[in-house]
Tab-separated table of C-alpha atoms in Angstrom:
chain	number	residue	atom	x	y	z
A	1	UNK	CA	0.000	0.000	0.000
A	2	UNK	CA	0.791	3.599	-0.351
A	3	UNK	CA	3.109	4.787	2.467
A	4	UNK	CA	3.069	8.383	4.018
A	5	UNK	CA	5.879	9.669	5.663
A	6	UNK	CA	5.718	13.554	7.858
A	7	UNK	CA	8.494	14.972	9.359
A	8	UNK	CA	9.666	16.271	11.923
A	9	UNK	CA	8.081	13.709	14.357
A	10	UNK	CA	7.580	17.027	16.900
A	11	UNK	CA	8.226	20.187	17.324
A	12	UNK	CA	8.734	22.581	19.614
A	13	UNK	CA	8.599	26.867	19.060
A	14	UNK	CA	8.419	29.768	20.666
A	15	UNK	CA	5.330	31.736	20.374
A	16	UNK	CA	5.633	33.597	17.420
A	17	UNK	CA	7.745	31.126	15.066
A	18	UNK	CA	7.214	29.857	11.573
A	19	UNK	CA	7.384	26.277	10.931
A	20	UNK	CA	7.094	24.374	8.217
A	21	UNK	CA	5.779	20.663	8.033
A	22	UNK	CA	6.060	18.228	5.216
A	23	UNK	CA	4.331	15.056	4.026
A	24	UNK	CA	5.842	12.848	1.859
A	25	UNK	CA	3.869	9.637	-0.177
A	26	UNK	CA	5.172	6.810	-1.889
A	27	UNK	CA	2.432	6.648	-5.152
A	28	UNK	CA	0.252	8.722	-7.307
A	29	UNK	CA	-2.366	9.919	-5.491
A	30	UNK	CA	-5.702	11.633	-6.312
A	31	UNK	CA	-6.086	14.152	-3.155
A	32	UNK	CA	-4.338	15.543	-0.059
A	33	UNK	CA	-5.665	16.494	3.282
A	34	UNK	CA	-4.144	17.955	6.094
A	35	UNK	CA	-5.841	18.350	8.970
A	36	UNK	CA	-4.813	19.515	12.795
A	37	UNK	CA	-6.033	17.609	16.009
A	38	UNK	CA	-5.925	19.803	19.065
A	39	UNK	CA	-5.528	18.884	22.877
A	40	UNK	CA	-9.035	17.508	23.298
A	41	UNK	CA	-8.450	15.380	20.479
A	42	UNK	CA	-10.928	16.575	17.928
A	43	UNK	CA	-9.673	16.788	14.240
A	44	UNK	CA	-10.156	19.491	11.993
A	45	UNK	CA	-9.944	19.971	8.370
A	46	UNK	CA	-7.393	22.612	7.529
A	47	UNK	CA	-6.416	21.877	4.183
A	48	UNK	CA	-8.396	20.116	0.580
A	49	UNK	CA	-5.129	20.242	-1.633
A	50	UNK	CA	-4.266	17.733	-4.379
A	51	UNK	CA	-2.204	20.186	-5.816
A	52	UNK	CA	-1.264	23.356	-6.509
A	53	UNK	CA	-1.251	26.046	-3.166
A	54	UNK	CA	-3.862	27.309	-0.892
A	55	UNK	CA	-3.911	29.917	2.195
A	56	UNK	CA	-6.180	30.760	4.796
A	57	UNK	CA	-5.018	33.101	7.450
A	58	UNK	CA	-1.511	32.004	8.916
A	59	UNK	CA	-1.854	28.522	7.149
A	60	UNK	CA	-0.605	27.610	3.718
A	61	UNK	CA	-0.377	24.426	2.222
A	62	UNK	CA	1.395	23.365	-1.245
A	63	UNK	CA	1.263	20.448	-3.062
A	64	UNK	CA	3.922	19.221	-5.600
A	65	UNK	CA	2.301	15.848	-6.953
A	66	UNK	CA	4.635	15.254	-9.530
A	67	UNK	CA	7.275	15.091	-6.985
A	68	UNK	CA	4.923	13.261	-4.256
A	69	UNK	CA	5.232	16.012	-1.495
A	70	UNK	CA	3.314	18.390	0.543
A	71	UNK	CA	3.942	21.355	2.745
A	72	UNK	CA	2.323	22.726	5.708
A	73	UNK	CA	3.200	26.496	6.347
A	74	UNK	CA	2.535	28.222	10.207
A	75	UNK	CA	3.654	31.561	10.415
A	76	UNK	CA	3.144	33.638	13.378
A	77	UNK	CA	2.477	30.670	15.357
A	78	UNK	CA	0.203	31.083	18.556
A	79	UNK	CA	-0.229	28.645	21.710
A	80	UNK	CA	-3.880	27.826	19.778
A	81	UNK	CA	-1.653	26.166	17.018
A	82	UNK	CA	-0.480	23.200	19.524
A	83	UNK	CA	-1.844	19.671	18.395
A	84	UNK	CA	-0.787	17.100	16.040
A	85	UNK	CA	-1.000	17.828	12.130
A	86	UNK	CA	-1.841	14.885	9.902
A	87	UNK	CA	-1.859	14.525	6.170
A	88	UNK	CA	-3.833	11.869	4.703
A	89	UNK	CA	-3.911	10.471	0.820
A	90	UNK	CA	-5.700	8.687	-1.413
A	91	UNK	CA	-3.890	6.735	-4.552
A	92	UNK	CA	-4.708	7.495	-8.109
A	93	UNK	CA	-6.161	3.563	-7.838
A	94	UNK	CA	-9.211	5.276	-6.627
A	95	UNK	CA	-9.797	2.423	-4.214
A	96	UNK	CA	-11.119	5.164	-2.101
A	97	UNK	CA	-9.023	4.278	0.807
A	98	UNK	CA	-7.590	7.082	2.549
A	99	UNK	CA	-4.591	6.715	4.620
A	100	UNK	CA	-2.817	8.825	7.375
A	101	UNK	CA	1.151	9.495	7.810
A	102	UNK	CA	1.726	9.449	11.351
A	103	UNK	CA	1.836	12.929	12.321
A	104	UNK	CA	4.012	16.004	13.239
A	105	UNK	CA	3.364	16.720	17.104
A	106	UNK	CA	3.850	21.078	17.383
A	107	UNK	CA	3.912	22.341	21.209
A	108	UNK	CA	3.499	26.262	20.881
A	109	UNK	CA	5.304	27.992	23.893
A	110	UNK	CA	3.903	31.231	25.432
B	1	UNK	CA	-26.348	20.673	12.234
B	2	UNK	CA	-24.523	17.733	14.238
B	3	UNK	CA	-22.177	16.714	11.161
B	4	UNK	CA	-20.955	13.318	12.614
B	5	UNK	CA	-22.022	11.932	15.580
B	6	UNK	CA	-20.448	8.933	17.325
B	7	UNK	CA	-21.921	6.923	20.460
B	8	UNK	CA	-21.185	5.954	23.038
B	9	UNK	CA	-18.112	8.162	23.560
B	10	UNK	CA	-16.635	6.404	26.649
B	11	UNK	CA	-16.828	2.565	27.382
B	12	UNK	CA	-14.990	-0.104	29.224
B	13	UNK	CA	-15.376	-3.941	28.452
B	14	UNK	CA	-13.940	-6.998	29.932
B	15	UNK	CA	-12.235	-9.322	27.563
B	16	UNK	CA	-14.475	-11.251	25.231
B	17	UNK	CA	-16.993	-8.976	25.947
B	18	UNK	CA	-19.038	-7.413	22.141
B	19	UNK	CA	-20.067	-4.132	21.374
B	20	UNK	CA	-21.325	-1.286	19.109
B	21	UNK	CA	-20.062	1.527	18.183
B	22	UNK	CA	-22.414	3.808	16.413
B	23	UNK	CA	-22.091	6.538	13.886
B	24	UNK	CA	-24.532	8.875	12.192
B	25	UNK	CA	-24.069	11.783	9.491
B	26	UNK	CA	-26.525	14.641	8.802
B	27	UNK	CA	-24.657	15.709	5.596
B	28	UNK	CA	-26.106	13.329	3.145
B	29	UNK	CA	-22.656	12.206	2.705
B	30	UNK	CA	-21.648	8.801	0.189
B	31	UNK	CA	-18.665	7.154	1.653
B	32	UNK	CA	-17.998	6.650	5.691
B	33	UNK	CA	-15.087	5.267	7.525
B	34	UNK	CA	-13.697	3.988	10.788
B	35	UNK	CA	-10.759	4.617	12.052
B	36	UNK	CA	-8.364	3.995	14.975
B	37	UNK	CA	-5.873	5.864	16.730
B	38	UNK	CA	-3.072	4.643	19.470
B	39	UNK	CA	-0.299	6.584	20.454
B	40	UNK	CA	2.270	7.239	18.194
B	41	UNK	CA	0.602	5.502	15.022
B	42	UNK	CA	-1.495	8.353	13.424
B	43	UNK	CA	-4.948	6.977	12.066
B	44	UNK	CA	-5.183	3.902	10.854
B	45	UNK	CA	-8.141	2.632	8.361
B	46	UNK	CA	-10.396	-0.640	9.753
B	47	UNK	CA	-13.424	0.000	7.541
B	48	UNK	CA	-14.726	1.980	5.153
B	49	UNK	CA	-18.280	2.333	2.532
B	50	UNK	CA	-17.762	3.962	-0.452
B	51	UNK	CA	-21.475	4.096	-0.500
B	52	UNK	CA	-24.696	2.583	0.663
B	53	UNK	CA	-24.777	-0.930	0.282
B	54	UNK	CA	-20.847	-1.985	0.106
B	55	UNK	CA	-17.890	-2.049	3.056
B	56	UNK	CA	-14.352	-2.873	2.402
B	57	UNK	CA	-11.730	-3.646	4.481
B	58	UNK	CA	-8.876	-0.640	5.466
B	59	UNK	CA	-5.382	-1.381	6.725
B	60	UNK	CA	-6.129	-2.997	10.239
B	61	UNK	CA	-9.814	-5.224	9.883
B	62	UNK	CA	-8.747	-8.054	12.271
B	63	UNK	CA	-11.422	-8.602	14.754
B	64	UNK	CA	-14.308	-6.023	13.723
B	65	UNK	CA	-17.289	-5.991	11.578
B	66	UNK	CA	-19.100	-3.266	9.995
B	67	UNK	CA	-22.730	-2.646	8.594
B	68	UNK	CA	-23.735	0.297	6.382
B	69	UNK	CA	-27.730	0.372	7.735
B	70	UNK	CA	-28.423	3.139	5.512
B	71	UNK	CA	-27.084	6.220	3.916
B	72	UNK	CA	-26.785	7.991	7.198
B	73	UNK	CA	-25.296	5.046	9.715
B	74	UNK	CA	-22.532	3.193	9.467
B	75	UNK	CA	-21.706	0.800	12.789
B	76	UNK	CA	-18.278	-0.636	13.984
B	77	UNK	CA	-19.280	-3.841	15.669
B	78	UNK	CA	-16.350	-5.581	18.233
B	79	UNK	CA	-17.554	-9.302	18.751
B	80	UNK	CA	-15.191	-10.405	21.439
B	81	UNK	CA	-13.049	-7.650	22.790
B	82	UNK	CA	-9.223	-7.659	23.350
B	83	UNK	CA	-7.007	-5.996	25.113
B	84	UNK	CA	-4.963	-5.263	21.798
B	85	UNK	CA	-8.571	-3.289	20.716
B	86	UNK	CA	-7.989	-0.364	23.278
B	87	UNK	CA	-8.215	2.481	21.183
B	88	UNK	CA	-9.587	5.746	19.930
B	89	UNK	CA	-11.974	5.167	17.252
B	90	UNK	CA	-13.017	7.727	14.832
B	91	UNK	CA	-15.557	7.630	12.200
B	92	UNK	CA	-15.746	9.955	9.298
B	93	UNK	CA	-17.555	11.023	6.436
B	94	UNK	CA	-17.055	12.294	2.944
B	95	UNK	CA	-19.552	13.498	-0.293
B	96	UNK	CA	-17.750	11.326	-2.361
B	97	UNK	CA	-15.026	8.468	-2.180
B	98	UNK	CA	-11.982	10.139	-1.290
B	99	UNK	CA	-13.151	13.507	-0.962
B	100	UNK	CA	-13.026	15.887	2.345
B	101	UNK	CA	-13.301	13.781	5.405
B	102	UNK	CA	-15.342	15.312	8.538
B	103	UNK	CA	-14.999	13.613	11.704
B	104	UNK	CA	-16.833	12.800	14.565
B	105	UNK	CA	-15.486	13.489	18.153
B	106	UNK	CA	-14.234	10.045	18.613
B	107	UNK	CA	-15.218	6.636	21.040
B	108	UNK	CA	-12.631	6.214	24.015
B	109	UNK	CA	-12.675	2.232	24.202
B	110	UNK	CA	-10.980	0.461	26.958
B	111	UNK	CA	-10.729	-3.171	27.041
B	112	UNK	CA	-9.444	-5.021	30.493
């Protein structure tokens, strides 16, 4: 099956920071999601992105298919940013299975 | 409007033990999925429906069963619990196969 790799693992910033987080995926795929957990565990769609770049607010996301990467851009991070940040994939195969990397963990500090 | 709603959101079983878990979407949604998540593995696909009617196995099926009741419900059903089954479960929904996935708040299971 179709592998997804994020790095880093975690990460840890001052208040204020950028960071950037990438997803990497072994095979063609048909979409990209990324989406942010927060403390109480709920998960929340940040990002529909197959390809090509999007931006709401703080957040930007890019998509290189060709090259099997995405990118997850925080500037001005705030404490509210803390959580885990998944990206999630579903091959060109269209077997409609989508499948998570394991995460990037971000602890904002105040 | 609810979105996805999963019960029961807390439960403890004893070994052996079967249960439920239920999960409903208002969004008139195709495709559902179940998911689990343990520390350190990200989410990781049991079940999913493409749409009403079929079910397919994800990456980790072992020891579950679903049923698609209708467009709206789609059940995770544990028939003899194990310890190895403790777990945050999450379904989620989507217009289309592979589209945008909304979750539900997730089911806390804890098997003894």
């Amino acid at each position: 099956g179709i592998q997804v790799e994020q790095s880093p693992p975690d990460l840890i910033l001052q208040e204020g920071a950028n960071s950037t987080l990438r997803c990497n995926f072994s095979d063609s795929v048909n979409n990209l999601q990324w989406f942010h957990q927060n403390p109480w565990g709920q998960l929340i769609n940040l990002f529909y992105i197959p390809s090509g770049t999007k931006q709401n607010g703080r957040l930007s996301a890019t998509t290189v298919a060709t090259e099997r990467y995405s990118l997850l851009y925080i500037s001005s991070s705030q404490t509210t940013d803390s959580g885990v940040y998944f990206c999630a994939v579903e091959r060109v195969s269209r077997d409609d299975k989508i499948i998570f990397g394991k995460g990037t963990r971000l602890h904002i500090l105040p | 409007n609810a979105g996805v709603t999963q019960t029961p959101k807390f439960q403890v079983l004893k070994t052996g033990q079967s249960m439920t878990l239920q999960c409903a979407q208002d969004m008139n949604h195709n495709s559902m999925y179940w998911y689990r998540q343990d520390p350190g593995m990200g989410l990781r696909l049991i079940y999913y429906s493409a749409s009403e009617g079929t079910t397919d196995k994800g990456e980790v099926p072992n020891g579950y069963n679903v049923s698609r009741l209708n467009k709206r419900e789609f059940s995770l059903r544990l028939e003899s619990a194990a310890p190895s089954q403790t777990s945050v479960y999450f379904c989620a929904s989507s217009e289309f196969g592979a589209g945008e996935l909304f979750f539900g708040e997730g089911s806390r299971l804890t098997v003894l």
